[in-house]
XYZ file of C-alpha atoms in Angstrom:
599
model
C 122.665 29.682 -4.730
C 123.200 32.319 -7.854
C 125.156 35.132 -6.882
C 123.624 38.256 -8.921
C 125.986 40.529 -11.155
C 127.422 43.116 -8.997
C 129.835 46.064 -9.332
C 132.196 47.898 -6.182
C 129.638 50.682 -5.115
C 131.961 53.860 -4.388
C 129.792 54.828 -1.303
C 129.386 58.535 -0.843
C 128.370 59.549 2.903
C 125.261 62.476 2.618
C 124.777 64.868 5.600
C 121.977 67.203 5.503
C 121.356 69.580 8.100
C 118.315 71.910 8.351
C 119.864 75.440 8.011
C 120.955 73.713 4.443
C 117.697 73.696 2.967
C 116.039 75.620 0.461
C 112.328 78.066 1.024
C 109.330 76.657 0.556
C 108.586 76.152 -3.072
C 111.947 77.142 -4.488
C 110.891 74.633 -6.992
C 107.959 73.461 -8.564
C 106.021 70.194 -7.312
C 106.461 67.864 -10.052
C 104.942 63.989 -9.781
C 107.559 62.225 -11.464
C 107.636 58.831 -9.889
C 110.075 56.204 -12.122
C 108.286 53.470 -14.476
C 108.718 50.282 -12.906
C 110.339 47.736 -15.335
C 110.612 44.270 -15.288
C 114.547 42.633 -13.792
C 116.541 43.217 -16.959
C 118.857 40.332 -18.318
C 121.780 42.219 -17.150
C 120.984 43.375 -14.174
C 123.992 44.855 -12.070
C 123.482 45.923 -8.411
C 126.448 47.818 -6.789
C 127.345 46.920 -3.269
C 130.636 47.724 -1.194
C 133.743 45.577 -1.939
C 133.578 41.806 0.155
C 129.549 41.592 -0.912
C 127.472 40.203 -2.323
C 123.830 39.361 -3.388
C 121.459 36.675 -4.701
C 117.357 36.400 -4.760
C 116.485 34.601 -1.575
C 112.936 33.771 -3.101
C 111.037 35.380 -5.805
C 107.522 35.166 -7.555
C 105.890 36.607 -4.200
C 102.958 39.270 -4.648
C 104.498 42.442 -3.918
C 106.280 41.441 -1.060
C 106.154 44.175 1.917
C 107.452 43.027 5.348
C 109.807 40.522 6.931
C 110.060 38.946 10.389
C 112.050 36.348 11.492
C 110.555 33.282 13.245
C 112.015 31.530 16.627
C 113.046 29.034 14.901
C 114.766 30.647 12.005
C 112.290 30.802 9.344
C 111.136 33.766 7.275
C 107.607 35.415 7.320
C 107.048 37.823 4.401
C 103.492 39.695 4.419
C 101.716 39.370 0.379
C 99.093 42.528 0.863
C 97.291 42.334 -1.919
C 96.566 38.203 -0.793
C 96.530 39.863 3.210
C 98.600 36.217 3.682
C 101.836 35.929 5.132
C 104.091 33.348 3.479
C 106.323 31.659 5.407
C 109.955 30.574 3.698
C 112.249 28.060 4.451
C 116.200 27.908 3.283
C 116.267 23.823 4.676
C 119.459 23.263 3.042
C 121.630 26.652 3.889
C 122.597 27.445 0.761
C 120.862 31.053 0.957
C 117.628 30.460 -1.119
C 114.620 29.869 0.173
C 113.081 26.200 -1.305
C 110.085 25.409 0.853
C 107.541 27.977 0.972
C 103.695 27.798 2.806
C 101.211 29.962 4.186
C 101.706 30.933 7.695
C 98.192 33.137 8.139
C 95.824 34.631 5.601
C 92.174 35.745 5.746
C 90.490 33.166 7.314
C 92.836 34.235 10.170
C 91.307 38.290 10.033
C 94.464 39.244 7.856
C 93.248 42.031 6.138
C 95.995 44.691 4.647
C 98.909 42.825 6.666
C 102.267 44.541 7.925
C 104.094 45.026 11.072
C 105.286 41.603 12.900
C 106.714 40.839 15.621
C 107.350 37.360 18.371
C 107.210 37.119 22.242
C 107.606 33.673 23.926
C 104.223 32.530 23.963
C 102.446 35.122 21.001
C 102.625 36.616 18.022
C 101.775 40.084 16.819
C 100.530 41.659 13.779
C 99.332 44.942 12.444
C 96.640 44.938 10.175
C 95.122 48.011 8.328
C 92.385 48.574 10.745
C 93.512 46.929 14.046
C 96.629 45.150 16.244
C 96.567 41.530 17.098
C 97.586 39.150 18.989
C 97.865 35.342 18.243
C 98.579 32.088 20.463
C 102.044 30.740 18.896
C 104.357 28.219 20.404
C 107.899 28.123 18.832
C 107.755 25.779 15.915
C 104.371 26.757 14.983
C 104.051 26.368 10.921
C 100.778 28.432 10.966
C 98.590 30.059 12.687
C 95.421 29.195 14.486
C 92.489 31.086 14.633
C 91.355 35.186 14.276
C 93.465 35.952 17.159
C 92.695 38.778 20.296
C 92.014 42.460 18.957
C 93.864 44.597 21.052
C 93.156 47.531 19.059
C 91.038 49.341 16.615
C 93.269 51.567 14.140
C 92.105 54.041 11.557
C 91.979 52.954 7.838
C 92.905 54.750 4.460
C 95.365 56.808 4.151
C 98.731 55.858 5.051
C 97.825 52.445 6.017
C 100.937 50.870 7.036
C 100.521 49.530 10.664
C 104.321 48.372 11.887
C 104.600 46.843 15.532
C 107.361 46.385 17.498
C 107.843 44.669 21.023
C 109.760 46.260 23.510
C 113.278 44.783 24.842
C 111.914 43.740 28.139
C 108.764 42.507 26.181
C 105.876 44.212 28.118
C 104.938 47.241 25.789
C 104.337 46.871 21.773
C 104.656 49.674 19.713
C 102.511 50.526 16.556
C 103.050 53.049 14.399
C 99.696 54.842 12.682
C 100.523 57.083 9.581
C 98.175 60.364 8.548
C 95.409 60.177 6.602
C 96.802 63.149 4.216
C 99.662 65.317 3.064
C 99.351 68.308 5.553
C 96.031 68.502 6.922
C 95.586 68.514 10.995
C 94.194 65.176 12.435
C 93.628 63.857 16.025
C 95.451 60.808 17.212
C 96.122 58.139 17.020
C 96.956 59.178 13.234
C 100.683 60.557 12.750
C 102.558 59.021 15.540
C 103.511 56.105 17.611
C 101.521 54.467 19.949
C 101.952 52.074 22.887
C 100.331 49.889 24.444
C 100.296 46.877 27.079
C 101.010 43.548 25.279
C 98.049 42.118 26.999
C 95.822 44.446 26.178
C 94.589 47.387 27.493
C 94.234 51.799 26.610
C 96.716 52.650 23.560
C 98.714 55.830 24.417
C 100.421 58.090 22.559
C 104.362 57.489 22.674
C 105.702 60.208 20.027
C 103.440 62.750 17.685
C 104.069 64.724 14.564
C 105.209 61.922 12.709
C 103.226 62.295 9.081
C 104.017 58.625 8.611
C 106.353 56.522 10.437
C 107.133 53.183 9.163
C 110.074 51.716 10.307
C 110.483 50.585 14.493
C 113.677 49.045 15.610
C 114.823 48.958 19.319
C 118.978 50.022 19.035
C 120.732 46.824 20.318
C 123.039 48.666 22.845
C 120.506 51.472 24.447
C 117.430 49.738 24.123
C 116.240 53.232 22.329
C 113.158 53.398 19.841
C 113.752 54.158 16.094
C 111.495 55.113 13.841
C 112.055 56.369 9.966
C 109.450 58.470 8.978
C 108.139 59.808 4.961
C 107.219 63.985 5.139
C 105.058 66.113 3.730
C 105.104 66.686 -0.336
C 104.604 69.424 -2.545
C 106.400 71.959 -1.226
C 109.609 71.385 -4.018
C 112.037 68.644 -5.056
C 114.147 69.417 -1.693
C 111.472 69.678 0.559
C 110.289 68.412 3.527
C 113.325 65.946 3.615
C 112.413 62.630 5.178
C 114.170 61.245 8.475
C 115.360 58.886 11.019
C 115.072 59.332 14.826
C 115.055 57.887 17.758
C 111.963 58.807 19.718
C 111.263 59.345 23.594
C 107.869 59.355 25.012
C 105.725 62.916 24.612
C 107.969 64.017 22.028
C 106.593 65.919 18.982
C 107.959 66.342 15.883
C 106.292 69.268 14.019
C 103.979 67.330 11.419
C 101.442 69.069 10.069
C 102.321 72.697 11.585
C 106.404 72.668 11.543
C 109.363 70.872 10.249
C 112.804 69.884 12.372
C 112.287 73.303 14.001
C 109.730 75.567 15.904
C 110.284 78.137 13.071
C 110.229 76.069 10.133
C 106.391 76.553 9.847
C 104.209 75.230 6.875
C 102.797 77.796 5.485
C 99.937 75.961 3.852
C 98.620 75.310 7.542
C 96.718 78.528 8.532
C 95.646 78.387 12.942
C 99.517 77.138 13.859
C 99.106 76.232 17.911
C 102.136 78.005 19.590
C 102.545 76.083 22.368
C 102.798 72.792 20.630
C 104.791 73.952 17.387
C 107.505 75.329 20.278
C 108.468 71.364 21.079
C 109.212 70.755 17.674
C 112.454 68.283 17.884
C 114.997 67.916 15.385
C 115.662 64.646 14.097
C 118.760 62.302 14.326
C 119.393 61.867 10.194
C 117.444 63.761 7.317
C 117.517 62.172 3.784
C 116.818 63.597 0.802
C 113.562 64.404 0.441
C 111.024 62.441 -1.097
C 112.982 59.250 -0.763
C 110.431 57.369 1.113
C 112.101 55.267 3.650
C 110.503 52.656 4.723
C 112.221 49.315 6.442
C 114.420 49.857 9.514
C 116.864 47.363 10.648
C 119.904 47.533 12.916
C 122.166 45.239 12.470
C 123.068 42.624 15.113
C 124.338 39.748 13.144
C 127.906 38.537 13.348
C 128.599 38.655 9.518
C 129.138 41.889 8.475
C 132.792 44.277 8.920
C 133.004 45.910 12.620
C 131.864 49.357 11.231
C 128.124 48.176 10.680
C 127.847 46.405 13.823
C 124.966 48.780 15.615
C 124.095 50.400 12.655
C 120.552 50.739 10.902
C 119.895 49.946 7.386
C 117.187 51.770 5.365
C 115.420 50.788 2.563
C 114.323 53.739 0.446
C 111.396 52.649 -2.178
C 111.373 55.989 -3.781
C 110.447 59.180 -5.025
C 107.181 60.488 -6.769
C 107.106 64.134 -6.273
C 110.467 64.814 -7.083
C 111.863 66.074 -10.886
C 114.726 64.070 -10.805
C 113.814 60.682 -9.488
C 115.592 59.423 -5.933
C 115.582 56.912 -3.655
C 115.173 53.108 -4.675
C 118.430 51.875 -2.772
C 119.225 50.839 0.469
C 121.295 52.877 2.539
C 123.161 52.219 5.867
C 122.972 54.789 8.978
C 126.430 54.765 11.006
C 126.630 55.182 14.788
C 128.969 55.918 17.631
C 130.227 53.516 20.455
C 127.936 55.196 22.664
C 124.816 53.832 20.822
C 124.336 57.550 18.722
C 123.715 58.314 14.799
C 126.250 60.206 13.544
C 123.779 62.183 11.629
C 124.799 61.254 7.732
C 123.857 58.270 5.876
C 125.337 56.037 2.944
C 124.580 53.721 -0.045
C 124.483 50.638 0.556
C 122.929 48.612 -2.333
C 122.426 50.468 -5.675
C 121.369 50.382 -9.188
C 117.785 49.711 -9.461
C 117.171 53.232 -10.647
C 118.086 54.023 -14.123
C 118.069 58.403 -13.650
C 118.493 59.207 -17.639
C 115.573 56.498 -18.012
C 113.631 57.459 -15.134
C 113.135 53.946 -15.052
C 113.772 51.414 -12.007
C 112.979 47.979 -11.480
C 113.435 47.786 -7.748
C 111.661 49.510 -4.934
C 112.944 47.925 -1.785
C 110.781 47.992 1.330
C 111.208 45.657 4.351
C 114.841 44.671 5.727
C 115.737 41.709 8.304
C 118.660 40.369 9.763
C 118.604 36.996 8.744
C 119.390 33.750 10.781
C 122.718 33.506 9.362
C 123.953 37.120 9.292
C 122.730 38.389 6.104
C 120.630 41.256 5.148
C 117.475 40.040 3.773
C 115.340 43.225 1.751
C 112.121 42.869 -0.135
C 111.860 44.369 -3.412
C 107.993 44.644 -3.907
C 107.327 45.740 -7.895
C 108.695 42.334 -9.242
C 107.989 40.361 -6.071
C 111.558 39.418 -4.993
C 113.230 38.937 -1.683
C 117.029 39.587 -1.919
C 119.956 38.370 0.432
C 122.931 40.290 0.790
C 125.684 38.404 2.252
C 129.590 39.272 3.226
C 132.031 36.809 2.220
C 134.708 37.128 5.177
C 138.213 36.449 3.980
C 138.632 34.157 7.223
C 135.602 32.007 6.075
C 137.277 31.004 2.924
C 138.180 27.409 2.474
C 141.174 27.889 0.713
C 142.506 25.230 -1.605
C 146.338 24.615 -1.820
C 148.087 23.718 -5.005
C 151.626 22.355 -5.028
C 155.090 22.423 -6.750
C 153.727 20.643 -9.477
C 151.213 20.721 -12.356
C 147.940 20.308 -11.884
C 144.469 21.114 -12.263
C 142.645 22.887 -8.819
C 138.586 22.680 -8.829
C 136.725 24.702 -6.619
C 133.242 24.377 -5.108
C 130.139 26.233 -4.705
C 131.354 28.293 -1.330
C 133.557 30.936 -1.508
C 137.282 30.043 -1.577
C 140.219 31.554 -1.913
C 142.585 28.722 -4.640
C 146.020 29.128 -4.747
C 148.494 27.596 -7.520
C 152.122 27.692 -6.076
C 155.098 27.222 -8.610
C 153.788 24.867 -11.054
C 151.615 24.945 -14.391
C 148.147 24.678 -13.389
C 144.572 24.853 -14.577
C 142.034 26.690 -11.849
C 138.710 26.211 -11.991
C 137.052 28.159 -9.473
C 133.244 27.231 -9.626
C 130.508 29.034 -8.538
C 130.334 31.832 -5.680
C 132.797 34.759 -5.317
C 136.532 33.122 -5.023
C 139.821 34.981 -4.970
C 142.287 32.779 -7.298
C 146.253 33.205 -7.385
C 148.381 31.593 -10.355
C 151.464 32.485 -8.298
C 154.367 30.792 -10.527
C 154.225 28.684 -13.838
C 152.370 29.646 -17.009
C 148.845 29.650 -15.347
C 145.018 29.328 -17.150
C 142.987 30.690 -14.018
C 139.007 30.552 -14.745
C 136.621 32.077 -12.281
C 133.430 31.025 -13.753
C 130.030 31.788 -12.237
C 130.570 34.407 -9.051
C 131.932 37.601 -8.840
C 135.808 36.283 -8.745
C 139.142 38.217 -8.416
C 141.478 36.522 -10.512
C 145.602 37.332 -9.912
C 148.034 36.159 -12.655
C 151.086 36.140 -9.902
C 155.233 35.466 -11.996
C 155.284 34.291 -15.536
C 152.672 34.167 -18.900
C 148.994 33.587 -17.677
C 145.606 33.265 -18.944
C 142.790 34.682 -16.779
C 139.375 34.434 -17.677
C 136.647 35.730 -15.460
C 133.242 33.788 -17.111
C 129.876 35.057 -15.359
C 129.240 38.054 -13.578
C 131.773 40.800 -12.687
C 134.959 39.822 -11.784
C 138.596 41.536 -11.061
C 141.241 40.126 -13.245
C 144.781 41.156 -12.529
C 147.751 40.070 -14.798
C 150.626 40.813 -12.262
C 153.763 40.204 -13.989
C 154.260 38.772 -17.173
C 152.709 38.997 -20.759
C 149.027 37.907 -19.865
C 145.960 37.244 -22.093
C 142.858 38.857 -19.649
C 139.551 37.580 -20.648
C 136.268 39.622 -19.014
C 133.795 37.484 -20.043
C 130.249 38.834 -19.257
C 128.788 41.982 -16.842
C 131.105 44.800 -15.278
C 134.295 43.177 -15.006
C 137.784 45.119 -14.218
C 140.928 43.810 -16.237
C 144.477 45.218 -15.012
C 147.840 43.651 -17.029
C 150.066 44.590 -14.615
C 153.507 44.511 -15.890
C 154.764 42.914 -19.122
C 153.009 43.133 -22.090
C 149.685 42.274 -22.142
C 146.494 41.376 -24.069
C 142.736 42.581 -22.107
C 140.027 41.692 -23.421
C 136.749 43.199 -22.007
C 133.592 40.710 -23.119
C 130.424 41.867 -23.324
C 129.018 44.727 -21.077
C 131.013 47.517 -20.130
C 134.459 46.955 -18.043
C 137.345 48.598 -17.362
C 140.772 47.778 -19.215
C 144.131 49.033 -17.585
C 147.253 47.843 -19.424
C 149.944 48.703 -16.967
C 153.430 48.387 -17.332
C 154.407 47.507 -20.602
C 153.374 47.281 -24.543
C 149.293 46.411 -23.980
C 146.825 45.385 -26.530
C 143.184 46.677 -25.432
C 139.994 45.337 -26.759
C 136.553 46.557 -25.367
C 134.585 44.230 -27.126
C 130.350 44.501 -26.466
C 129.365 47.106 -24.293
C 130.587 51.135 -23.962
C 134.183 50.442 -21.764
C 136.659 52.452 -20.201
C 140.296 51.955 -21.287
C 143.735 53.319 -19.758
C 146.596 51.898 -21.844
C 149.474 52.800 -18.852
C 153.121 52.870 -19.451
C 154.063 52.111 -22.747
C 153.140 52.234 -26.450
C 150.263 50.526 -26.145
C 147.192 49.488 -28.915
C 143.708 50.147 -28.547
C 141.174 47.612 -30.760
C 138.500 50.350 -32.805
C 135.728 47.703 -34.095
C 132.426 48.438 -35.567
C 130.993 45.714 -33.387
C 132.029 46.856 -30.245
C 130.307 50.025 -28.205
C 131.334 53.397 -27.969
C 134.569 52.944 -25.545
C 136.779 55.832 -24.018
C 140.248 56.071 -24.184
C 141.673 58.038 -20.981
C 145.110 58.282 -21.564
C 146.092 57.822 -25.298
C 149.784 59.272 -25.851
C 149.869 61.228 -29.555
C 153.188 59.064 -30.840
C 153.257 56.253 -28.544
C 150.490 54.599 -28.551
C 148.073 53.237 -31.304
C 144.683 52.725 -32.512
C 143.921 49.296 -33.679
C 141.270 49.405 -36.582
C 139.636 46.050 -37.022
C 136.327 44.100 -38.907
C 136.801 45.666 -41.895
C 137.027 49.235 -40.812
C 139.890 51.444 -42.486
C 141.024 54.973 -41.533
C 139.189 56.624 -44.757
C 135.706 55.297 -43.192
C 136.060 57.621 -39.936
C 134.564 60.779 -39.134
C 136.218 63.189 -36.459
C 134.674 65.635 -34.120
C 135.544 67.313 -30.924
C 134.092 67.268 -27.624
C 134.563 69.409 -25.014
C 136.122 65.635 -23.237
C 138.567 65.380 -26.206
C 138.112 63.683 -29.778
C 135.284 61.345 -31.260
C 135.857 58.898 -33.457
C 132.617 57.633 -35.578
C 131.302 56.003 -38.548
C 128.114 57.297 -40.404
C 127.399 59.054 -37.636
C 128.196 56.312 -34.797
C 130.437 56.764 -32.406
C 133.032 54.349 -31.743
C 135.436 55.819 -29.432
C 136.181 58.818 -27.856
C 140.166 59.700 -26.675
C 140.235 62.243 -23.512
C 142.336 64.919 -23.855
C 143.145 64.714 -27.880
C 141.978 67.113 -30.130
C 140.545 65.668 -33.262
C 143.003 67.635 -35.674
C 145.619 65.909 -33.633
C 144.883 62.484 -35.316
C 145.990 61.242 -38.746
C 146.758 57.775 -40.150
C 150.129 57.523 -38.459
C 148.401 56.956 -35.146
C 145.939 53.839 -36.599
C 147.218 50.773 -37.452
């Protein structure tokens, strides 16, 4: 397993509430949906501190929905192919290597989604119908067309999701609208349910344009749905939501919105009496976000704080002017088994906003066998696994009083040097690495690694991915290597040196040498006269605490003080060449500068 390139994600918690929101067409409806790009060579996902993520399979045909066999094995539903593909991790390393079809066609797959396991069936929800299939655990594939239990509208929204009660006598389907705002009868816009023999489909919960997501909370035993609202009524308007539902509950679509009085005023005969039950949702997101896959999580993997919670996966905006959405967000709730009624990021970064460009739109979410998130990512046909690396899981490796040379594995460890001279290398996976005393060369090599110098003179070099390299105490040479890494000296002084990509260089304590190399960095020089390396090769890097008198700037690869331009900023001074800028320094004026601050 591959751990991909990921940065901390500084998770901000969003609470909207409905006397918050704007009129009716405040703004314009704009369709402004992001180009999907192909993965780019550095790709960098942010996720919070402790994890991490790698592709659990890839080369799938837009990938929609995941379910989780008795035995442990993955089903993910191909729609274009109407197969589902079932996936096999048979040596634990967290990448799927033994893939096969588990139903297609010939089985009356047609438009595939919604999936779900009792003892002695399995369920499925296809475009135009529900059913139900003889499985035995262990079952590789299925057998036969299956029972219709059934027949479901087609077009429109056409995502059919089914979920089996706790007790595992009722299955719920969810059955989207057909349009944006226009009145329809049921079964379209709500959740039905139905006997998992067979039998009349009821109506559970209405006024639900489309509602896509069903997950039973593991404590109450309550019904979840997320649901995508109306469009065109502005870029923060309707916003979309997650709820938990009760039966004969309606929830507005197309007449209202989160209250009776929050009428749309594109609908023109409004029925009173049924517009008056309107409910308010749990959790509104921002609209347009399109929230799709609901899972709470029930694993034993992940910090206390998500235990009970519900993940999200938002595949994005189209009718919004600044795109939103493509991310995965987590929904926090209560002892008592309640949303709190915000949300947060979770994993980020497939959305480039200046761009407009992403090259992720996640979908489907599932708990995975061995406590990790799995989420599909349908535009370039991925599955991704996002694992926690718990600090009591690491196998950690214990050096000695003397001087050697430590070797880690492929797990995550934790490698500590004691007092003597020693040579780490930590190998692949995210490892935490301490030089402690002695003259140290620590080398995290492929993983997201945190790297600590400890007493004396080190050398830390982070290799793949983004790493944390800390200097401690000492005069340290900090190597970045590639993707986002963080270098801090620490005390003594220091020499940081930030690879390719852009990373984050923090002296410290002491008389620091700072090179950004590739990529556009960010650079605090800390206590001290320290230098700061100004290279033609390097990317336009910002300097945020550069003392006039004190501190210096480096020029190097044949550039010389007479070749710079200066300008101001309303950030402080830019430093360029023929019109290129090389470095800006926060807080400095550019008539400030003159040759006695270069060297």
């Amino acid at each position: 397993m591959s751990s991909l390139a990921t940065s901390s994600l500084d998770s901000v918690t969003f609470q909207i509430v409905p006397d918050d929101l704007p009129e009716p067409f405040e703004t314009p409806s704009t369709a402004n949906p992001a180009q999907v790009v192909p993965v780019p060579d550095t790709s960098v996902l942010q996720v919070p501190d402790g994890f991490s993520i790698n592709v659990f399979a890839e080369n799938l045909n837009r990938p929609r929905w995941l379910a989780l066999t008795p035995t442990g094995d993955v089903l993910v539903t191909e729609t274009p192919d109407s197969q589902i593909r079932l996936l096999r991790d048979t040596n634990g390393d967290g990448t799927a290597d033994d893939r096969s079809i588990f139903a297609n066609a010939d089985n009356g797959l047609d438009r595939p989604f919604g999936m779900a396991f009792s003892e002695d069936a399995f369920f499925l929800g296809n475009e135009g119908d529900v059913r139900r299939y003889a499985y035995q655990s262990g079952d590789a594939q299925l057998s036969g067309t299956g029972q219709v239990l059934a027949t479901l509208p087609t077009g429109g929204h056409w995502t059919r999701n089914v979920a089996l009660s706790p007790d595992g006598t009722q299955l719920y389907v969810s059955v989207g609208s057909a349009s944006n705002v226009t009145p329809e009868a049921e079964p379209r816009a709500s959740v039905q349910v139905m006997d998992v023999n067979g039998g009349s489909m009821q109506t559970f919960a209405s006024g639900l344009r489309n509602p896509v997501g069903l997950d039973f909370h593991p404590v109450t035993g309550q019904l979840y749905t997320t649901v995508n609202e109306r469009d065109g009524f502005g870029d923060d308007l309707v916003p979309d939501f997650f709820t938990g539902l009760s039966a004969g509950e309606f929830y507005g679509w197309p007449y209202a919105y989160f209250t009776p009085d929050r009428t749309d005023p594109r609908i023109g005969d409004v029925p009173a009496d049924l517009v008056a039950q309107t409910q308010t949702p749990d959790v509104l997101f921002q609209a347009h976000s399109a929230p799709l896959g609901l899972q709470f999580y029930d694993g034993d993997r992940f910090p206390e704080d998500y235990q009970n919670g519900a993940f999200v996966a938002f595949r994005g905006s189209w009718n919004r002017s600044v795109p939103t959405g493509y991310k995965v967000v987590f929904v926090p709730f209560d002892e008592a088994g309640n949303a709190q009624g915000s949300y947060r990021d979770f994993v980020t970064g497939f959305l480039d906003v200046g761009a407009e460009t992403t090259w992720g739109r996640p979908t489907g979410l599932l708990v995975n066998g061995d406590g990790s998130l799995l989420f599909t990512e349908e535009s370039n046909g991925r599955i991704y696994r996002v694992g926690y690396d718990r600090p009591e899981d690491r196998s950690p490796i214990w050096g000695s009083e003397a001087d050697e040379t430590l070797t880690g594995t492929a797990e995550a460890e934790a490698i500590a040097g004691l007092d003597g001279i020693d040579r780490v290398l930590a190998g692949a996976s995210n490892d935490a690495v301490f030089g402690n005393g002695g003259t140290d060369e620590l080398y995290g090599e492929d993983g997201n690694d945190s790297l600590f110098g400890g007493r004396d003179n080190d050398v830390l070099s982070g290799g793949d991915l983004s790493d944390r390299l800390s200097g401690d105490e000492g005069n340290d040479w900090l190597y970045g290597g590639s993707r986002l890494d963080v270098l801090d000296g620490g005390s003594g002084n220091d020499s940081l040196f930030g690879g390719r990509d852009a990373d984050t260089l923090i002296g410290g304590e002491g008389i620091d040498r700072l090179q950004g190399d590739l990529g556009d960095d960010l650079m605090w020089g800390g206590v001290g006269g320290d230098g700061f390396v100004v290279s033609l090769t390097g990317g336009f890097d910002r300097v945020f605490d550069f003392e006039l008198g004190i501190d210096r700037l480096l020029l190097e690869a044949g550039l010389t003080f007479d070749r710079l331009q200066f300008s101001d900023d309303p950030g402080g001074a830019i430093l360029s060449v023929n019109g290129t800028p090389l470095v800006q320094l926060l807080g400095i004026e550019a008539s400030q500068l003159n040759a006695q601050s270069f060297d």
